[in-house]
Short mmCIF file of C-alpha atoms in Angstrom, two decimals:
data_model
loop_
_atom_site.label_atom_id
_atom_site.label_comp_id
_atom_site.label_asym_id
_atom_site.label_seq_id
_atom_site.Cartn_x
_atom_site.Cartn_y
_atom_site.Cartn_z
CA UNK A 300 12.88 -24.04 5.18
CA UNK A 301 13.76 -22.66 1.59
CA UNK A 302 12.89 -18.95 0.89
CA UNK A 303 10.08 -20.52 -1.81
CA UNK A 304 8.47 -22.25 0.92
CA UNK A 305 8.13 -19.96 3.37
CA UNK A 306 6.30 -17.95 0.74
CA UNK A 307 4.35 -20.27 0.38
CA UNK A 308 4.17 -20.79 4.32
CA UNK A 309 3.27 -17.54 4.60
CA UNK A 310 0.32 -16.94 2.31
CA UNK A 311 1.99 -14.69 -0.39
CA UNK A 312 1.93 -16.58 -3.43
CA UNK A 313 -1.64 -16.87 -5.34
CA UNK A 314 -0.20 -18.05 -8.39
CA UNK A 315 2.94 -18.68 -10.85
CA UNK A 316 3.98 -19.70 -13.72
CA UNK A 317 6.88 -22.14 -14.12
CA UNK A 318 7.03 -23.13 -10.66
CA UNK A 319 10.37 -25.01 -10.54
CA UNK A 320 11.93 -22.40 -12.06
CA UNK A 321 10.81 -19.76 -9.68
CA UNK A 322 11.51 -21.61 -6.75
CA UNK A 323 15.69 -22.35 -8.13
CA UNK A 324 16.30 -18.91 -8.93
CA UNK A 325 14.30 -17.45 -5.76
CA UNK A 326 16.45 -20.31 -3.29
CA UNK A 327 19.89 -19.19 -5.22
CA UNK A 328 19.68 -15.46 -5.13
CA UNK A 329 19.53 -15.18 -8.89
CA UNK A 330 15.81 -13.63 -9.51
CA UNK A 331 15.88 -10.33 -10.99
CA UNK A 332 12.65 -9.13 -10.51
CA UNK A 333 10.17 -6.40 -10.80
CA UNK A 334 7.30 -4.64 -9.18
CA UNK A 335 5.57 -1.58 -10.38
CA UNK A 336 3.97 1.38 -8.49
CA UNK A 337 2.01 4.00 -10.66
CA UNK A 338 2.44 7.41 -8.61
CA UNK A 339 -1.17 8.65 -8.29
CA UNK A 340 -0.55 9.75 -4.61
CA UNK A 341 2.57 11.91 -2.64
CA UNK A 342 2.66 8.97 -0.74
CA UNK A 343 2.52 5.10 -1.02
CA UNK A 344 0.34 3.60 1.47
CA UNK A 345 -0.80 -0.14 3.11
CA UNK A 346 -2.19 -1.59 -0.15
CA UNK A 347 1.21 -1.27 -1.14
CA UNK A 348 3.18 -2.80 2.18
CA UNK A 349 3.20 -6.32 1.20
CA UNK A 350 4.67 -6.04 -2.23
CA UNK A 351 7.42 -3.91 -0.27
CA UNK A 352 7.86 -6.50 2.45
CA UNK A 353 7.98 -8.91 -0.02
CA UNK A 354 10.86 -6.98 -1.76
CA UNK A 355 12.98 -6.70 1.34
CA UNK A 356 12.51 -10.83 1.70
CA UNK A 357 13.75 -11.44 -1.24
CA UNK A 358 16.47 -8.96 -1.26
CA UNK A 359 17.45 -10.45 1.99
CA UNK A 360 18.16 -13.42 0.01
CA UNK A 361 20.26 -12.54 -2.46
CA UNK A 362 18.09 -11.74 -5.04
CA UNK A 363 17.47 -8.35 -6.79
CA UNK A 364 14.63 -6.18 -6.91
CA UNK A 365 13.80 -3.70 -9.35
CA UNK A 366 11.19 -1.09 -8.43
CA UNK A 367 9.54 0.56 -11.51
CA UNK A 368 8.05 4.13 -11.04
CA UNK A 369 5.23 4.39 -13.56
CA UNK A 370 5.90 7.88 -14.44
CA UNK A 371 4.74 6.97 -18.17
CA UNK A 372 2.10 4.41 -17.13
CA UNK A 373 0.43 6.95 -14.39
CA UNK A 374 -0.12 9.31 -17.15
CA UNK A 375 -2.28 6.73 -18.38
CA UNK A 376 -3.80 5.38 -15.29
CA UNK A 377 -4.56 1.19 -14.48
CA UNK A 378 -8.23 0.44 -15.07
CA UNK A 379 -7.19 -2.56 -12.72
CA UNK A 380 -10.12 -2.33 -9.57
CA UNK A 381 -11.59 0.79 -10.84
CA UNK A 382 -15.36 1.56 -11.54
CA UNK A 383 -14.35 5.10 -12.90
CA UNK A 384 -11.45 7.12 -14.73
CA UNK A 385 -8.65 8.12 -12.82
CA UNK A 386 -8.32 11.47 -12.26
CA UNK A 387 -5.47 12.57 -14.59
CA UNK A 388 -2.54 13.73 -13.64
CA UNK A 389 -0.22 16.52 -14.68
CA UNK A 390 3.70 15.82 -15.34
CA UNK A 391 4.72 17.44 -12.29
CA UNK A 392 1.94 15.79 -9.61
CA UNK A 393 3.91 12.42 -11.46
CA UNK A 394 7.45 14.01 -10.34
CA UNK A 395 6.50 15.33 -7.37
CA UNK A 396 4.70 11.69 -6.05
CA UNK A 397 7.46 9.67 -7.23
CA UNK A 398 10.03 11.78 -5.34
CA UNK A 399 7.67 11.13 -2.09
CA UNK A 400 7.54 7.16 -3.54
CA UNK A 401 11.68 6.88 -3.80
CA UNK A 402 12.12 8.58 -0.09
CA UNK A 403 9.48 5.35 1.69
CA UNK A 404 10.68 2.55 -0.19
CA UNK A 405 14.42 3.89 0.82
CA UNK A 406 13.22 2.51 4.27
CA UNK A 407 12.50 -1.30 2.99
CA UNK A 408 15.01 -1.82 0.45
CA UNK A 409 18.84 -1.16 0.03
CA UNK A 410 19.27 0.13 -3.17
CA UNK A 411 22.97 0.93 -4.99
CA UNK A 412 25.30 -0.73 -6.93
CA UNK A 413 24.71 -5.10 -7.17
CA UNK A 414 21.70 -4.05 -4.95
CA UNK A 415 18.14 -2.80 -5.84
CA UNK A 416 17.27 -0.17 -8.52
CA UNK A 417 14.68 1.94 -9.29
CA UNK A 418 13.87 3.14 -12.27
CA UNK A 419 11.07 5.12 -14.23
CA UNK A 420 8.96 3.68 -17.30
CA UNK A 421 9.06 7.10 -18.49
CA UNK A 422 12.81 6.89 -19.40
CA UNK A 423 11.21 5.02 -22.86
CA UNK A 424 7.10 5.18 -22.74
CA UNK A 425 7.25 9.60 -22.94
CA UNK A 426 9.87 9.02 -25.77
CA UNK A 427 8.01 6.11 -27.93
CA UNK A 428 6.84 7.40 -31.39
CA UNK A 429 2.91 6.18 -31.63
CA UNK A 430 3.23 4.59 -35.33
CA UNK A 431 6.00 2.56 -34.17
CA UNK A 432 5.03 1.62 -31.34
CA UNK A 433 1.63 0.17 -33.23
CA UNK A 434 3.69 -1.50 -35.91
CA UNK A 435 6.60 -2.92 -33.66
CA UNK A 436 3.86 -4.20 -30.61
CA UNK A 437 0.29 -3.96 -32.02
CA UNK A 438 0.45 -6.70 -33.97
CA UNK A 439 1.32 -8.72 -31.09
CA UNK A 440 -2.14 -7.94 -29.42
CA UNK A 441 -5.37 -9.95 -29.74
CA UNK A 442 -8.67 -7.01 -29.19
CA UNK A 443 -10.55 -9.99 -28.69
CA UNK A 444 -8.21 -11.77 -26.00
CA UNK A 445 -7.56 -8.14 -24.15
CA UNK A 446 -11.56 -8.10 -23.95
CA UNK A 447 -11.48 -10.93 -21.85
CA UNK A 448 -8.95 -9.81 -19.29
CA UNK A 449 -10.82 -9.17 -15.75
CA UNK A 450 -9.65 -5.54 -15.46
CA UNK A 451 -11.58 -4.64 -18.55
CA UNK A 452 -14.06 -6.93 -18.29
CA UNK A 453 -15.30 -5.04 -15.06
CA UNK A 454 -15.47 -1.78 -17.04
CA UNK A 455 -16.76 -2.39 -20.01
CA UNK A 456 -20.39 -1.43 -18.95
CA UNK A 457 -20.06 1.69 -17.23
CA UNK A 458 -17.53 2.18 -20.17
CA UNK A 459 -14.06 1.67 -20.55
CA UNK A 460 -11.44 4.63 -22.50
CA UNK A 461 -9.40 3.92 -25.43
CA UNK A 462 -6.81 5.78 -23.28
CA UNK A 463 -7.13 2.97 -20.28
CA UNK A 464 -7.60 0.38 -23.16
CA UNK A 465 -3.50 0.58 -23.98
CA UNK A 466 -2.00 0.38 -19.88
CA UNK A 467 -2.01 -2.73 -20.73
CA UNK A 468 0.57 -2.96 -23.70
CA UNK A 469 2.25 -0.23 -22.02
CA UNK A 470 2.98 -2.38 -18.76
CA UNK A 471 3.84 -5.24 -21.62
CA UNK A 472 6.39 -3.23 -23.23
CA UNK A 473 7.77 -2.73 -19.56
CA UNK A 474 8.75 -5.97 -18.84
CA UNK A 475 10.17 -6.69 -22.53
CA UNK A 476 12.56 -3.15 -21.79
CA UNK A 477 13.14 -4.00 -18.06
CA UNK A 478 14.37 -7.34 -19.80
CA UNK A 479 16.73 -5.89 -22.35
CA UNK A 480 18.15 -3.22 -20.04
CA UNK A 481 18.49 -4.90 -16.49
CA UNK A 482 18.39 -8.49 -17.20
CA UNK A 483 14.78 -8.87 -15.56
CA UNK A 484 13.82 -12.58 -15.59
CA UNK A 485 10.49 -12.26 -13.23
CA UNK A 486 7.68 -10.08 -12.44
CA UNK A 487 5.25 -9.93 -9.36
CA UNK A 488 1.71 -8.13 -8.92
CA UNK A 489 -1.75 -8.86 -7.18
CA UNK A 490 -3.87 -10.59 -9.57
CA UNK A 491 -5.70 -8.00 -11.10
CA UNK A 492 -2.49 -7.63 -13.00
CA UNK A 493 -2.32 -11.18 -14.24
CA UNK A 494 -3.42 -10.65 -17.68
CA UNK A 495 -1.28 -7.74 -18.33
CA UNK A 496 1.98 -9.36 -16.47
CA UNK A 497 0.98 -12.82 -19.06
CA UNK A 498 0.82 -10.07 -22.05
CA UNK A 499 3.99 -9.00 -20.88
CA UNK A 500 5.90 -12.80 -21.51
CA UNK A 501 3.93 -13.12 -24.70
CA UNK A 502 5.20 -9.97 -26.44
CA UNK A 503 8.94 -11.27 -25.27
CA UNK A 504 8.28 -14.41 -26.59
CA UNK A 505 7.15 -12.99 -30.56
CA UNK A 506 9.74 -9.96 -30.28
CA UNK A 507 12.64 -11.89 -28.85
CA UNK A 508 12.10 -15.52 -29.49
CA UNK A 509 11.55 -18.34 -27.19
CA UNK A 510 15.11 -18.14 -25.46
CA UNK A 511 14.07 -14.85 -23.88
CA UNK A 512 10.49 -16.02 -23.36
CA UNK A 513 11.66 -19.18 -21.00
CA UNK A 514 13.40 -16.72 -19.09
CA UNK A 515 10.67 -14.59 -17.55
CA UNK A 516 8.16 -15.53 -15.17
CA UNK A 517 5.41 -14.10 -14.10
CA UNK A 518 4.41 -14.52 -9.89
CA UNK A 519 1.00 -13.51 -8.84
CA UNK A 520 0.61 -12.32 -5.40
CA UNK A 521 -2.25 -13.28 -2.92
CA UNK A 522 -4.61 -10.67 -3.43
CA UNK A 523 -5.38 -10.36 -0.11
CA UNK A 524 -2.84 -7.58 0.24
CA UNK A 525 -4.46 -5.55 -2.39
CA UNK A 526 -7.73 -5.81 0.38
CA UNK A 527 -5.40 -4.33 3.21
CA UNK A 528 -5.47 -0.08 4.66
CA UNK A 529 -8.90 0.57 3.51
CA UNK A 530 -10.81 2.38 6.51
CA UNK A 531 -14.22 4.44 6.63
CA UNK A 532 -12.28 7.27 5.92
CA UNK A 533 -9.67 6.44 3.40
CA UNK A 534 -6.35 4.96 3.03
CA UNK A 535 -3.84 3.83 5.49
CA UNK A 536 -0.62 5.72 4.31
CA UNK A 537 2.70 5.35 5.08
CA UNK A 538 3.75 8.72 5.38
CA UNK A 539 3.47 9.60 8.94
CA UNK A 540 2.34 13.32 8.05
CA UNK A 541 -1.04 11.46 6.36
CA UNK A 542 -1.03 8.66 8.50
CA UNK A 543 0.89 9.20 12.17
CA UNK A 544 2.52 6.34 13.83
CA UNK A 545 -0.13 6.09 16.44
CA UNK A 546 -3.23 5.82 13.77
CA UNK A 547 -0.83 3.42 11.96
CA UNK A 548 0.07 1.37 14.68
CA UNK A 549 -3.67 1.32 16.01
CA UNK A 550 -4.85 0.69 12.66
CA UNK A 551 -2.96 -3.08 12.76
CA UNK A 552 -3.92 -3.04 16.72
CA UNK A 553 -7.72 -3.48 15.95
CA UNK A 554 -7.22 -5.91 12.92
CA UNK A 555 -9.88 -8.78 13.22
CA UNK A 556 -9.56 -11.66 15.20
CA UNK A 557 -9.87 -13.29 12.27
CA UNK A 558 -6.85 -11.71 10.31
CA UNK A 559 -4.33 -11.25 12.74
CA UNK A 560 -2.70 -14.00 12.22
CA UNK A 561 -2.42 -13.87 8.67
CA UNK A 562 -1.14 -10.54 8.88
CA UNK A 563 1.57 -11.46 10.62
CA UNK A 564 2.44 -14.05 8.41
CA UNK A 565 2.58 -11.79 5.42
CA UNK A 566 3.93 -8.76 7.05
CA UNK A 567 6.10 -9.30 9.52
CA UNK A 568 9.83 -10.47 9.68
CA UNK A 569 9.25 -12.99 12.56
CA UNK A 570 10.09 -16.55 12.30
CA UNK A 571 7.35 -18.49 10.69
CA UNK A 572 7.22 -21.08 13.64
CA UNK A 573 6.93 -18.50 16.32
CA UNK A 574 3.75 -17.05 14.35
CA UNK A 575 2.51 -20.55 14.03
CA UNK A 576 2.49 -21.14 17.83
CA UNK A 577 0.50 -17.55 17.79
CA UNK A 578 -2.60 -19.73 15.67
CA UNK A 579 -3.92 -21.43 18.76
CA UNK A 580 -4.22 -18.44 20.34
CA UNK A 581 -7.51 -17.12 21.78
CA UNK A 582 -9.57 -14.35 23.58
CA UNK A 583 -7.01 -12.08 25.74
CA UNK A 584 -3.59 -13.88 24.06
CA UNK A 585 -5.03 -12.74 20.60
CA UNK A 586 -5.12 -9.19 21.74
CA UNK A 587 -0.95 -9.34 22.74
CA UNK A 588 -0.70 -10.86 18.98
CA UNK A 589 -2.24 -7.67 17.52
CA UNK A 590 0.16 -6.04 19.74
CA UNK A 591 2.72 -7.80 18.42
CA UNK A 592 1.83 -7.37 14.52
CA UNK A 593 0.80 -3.37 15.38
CA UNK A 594 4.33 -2.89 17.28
CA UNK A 595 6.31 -5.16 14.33
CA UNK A 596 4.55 -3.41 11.22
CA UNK A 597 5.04 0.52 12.83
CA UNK A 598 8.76 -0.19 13.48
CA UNK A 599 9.32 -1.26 10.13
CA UNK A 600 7.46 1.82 8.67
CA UNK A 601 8.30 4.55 11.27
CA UNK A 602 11.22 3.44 13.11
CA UNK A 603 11.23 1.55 16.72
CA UNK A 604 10.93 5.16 18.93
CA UNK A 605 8.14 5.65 16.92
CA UNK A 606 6.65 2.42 17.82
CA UNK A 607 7.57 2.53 21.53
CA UNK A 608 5.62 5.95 21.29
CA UNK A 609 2.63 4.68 20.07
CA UNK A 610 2.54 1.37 21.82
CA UNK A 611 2.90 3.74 25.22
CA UNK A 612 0.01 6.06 23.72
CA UNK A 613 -2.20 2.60 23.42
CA UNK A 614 -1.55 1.63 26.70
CA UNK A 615 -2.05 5.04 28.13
CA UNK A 616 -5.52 4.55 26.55
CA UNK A 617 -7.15 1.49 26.58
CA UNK A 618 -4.67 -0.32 29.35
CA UNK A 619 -4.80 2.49 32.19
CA UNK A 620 -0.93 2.90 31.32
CA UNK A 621 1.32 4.84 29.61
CA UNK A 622 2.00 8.31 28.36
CA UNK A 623 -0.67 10.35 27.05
CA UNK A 624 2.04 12.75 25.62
CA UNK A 625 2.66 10.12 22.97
CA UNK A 626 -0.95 10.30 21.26
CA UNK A 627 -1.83 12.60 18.42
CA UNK A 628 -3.13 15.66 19.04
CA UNK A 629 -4.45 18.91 17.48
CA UNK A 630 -3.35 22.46 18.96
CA UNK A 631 -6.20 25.19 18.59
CA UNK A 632 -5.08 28.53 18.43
CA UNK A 633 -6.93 32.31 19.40
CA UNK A 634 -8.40 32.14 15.57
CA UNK A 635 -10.32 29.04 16.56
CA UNK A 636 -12.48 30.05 19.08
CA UNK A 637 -15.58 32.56 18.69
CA UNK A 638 -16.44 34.70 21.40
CA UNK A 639 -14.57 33.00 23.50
CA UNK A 640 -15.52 29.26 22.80
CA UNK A 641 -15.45 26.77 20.08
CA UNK A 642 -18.10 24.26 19.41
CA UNK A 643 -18.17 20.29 19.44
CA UNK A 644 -18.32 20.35 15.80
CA UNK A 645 -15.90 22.53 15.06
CA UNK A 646 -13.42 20.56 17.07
CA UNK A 647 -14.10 17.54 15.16
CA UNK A 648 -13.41 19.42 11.76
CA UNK A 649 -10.26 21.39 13.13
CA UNK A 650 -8.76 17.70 14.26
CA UNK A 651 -9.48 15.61 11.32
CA UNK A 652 -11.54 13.33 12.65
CA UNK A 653 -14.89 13.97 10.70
CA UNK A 654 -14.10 15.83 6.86
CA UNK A 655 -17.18 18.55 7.66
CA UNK A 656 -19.49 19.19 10.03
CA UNK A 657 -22.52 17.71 8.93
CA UNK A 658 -20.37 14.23 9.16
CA UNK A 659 -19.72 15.72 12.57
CA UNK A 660 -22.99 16.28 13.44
CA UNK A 661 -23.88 12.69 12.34
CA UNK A 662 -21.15 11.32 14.80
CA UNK A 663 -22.64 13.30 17.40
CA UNK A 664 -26.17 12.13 17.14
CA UNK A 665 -25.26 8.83 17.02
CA UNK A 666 -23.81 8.92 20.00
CA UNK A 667 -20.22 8.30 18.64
CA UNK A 668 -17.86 11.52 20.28
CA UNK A 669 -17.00 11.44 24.00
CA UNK A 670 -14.83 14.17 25.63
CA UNK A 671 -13.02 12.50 28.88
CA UNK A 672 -15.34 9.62 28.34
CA UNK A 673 -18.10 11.65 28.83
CA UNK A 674 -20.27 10.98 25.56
CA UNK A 675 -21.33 14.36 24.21
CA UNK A 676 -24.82 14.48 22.94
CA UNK A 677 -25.56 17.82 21.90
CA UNK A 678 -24.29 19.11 18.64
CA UNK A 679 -24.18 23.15 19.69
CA UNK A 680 -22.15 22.26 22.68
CA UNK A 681 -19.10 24.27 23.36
CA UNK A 682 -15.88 25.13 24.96
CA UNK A 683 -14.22 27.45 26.37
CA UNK A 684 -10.46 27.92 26.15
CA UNK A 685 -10.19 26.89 29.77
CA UNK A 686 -11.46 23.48 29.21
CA UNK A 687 -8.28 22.99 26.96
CA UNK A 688 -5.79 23.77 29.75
CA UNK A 689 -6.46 20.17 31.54
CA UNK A 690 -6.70 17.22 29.81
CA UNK A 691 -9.19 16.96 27.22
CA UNK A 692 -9.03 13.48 25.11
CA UNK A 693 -11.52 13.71 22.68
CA UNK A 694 -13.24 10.34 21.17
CA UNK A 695 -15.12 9.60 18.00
CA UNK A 696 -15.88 6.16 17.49
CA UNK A 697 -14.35 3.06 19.33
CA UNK A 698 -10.50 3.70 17.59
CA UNK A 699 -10.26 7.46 16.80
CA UNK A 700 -8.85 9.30 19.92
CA UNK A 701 -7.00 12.84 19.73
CA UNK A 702 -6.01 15.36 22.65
CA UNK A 703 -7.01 18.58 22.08
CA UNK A 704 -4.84 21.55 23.78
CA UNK A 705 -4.44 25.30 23.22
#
């Protein structure tokens, strides 16, 4: 099978333009193409993963990825998804997240000379002079058509800033400069980039004529791996200081039955027809293929001692088996405790698994937080710093475990 069609095979493709050509320069190595990540965190995290597997795929290939920073575009912020404003950012939030950004994707994707670069939209956006820009690309933009796109469509009514109204030229003028500078024939994002990655070939095509327009493609990802590392609590991230290699590795452990499958498909480095055998699967065998997907996706991200740590930590738990040394846990210290003992609540706070104590309390009187799987049901109940000296495995919900020590 050609690399084309296992993307296809495997779920990723939503949507391209020019499919023949795509699927030539994709087989032969010679795609040069781009994907953009707008720093707004220190870290990058699973709404991200399959645009970085994807990467790696290709790169594996022959082809060559280019992966743009938005350190001029994040000062704007992507309306794309969002009900509200992005919090702005200052200058050196931008530097210091891209700096976390170039140390992860270091772990998909070899970059150095003839192989993958990385470079920052800021290079030309922070330099542009604003009565240029609108003379050289403005007229090259329909109000009307932009109006129309779905990521401003979506925020039109709670309102949408003429500050958010321009990422979209701005990602435009990307892919006409990634073009000139780096040979980039092809870009990729989840479909609430669509319109911008289409304005993006249109302003190449009246700048630089149609020769440079039938060169660049545009290749819409399935937008179910926008949908992917969104919990209760927040993201999924990659870092394992944010995220540890357990909770990442139990995250993908307790995927639906119904997704599992297609997770490893899009995910996952294993031969298509040994995932394909996996799709008749049922009851106990589609637990050992969450296994399989949690144990693949943590070794790519964190390493394979990692994942042997955290598969051992799983078993430990919910298998009888294994080492409970390998599990997260939270060390209290002499300034935790309070004459002498420390409540439920507190202990909740202190290990991140509730943000304050009123959410702890809530947990509580639900019924959600065991200690040793004994469920505790009174909110003022405490401990001593005795009760830490044994084991004490401490439970909130069905997937959030921690072990608590002095």
């Amino acid at each position: 099978m050609q690399l084309y069609d296992e993307l296809i095979a495997r779920g990723l493709i939503a949507q391209v333009t020019d499919e023949n050509e795509i699927r030539e320069l994709i087989n032969n190595g010679k795609a040069v193409f781009y994907i953009g990540f707008d720093p707004t965190a220190d870290s990058l995290h699973v709404g991200h993963f399959m645009a970085l597997c994807l990467m790696k795929r290709l790169q594996m290939a022959g082809n060559k990825p280019i992966a743009l920073l938005g350190g001029g575009t994040g000062m704007i912020g992507d309306p794309s998804g969002k009900t509200d404003m992005r919090k702005m950012l200052t200058k050196e939030d931008i530097d210091h997240n891209i700096a976390c950004f170039q140390k992860q994707m270091s772990r998909f994707i070899e970059f150095g000379e003839d192989k993958a670069i990385m470079v920052n939209n800021a290079d030309w956006l922070l330099n542009l002079n604003y009565v240029e820009l609108l003379r050289e690309v403005g007229p090259h933009f329909s109000v009307n058509r932009m109006l129309t796109a779905e990521c401003y469509k979506q925020r039109m009514e709670r309102g949408l800033s003429f500050l958010e109204f321009n990422y979209m030229i701005m990602q435009s003028y990307d892919f006409m400069e990634l073009f000139q500078r780096y040979g980039c024939n092809m870009q990729f994002g989840g479909d609430d980039q669509w319109s911008n990655m289409l304005g993006g070939t249109e302003l190449i095509r009246r700048k630089l004529g149609k020769d440079a327009y039938a060169m660049t493609i545009n290749l819409l990802l399935n937008s179910e791996g926008k949908k992917m590392g969104k919990t209760e609590s927040g993201a999924v991230w990659l870092d394992p200081d944010k995220t540890s290699p357990y909770e990442f590795f139990q995250y993908w452990r307790n995927v639906s039955d119904a997704d599992v499958i297609k997770c490893l498909k899009m995910l996952t480095f294993l031969p298509i027809e040994e995932i394909k055998e996996m799709e008749s699967w049922q009851g106990s065998e589609l637990n050992k293929a969450k296994e399989i997907l949690a144990f693949e996706l943590t070794q790519l991200v964190h390493g394979t001692e990692e994942a042997d740590k955290a598969k051992e930590a799983s078993a430990a738990l919910f298998a009888g088996g294994g080492n409970l040394e390998n599990m997260p846990k939270t060390v209290l210290t002499e300034e935790d405790f309070t004459e002498g003992s420390i409540d439920i609540l507190s202990i909740l706070v202190k290990a991140g698994m509730t943000a304050s104590k009123s959410e702890a309390r809530r947990a509580v009187e639900q019924g959600g937080v065991s200690v040793n799987g004994e469920k505790v049901t009174d909110v003022k109940a405490a401990f001593t710093q005795a009760d830490f000296q044994q084991e004490f495995i401490l439970k909130k919900g069905k997937k959030s475990f921690q072990k608590i020590c002095m």
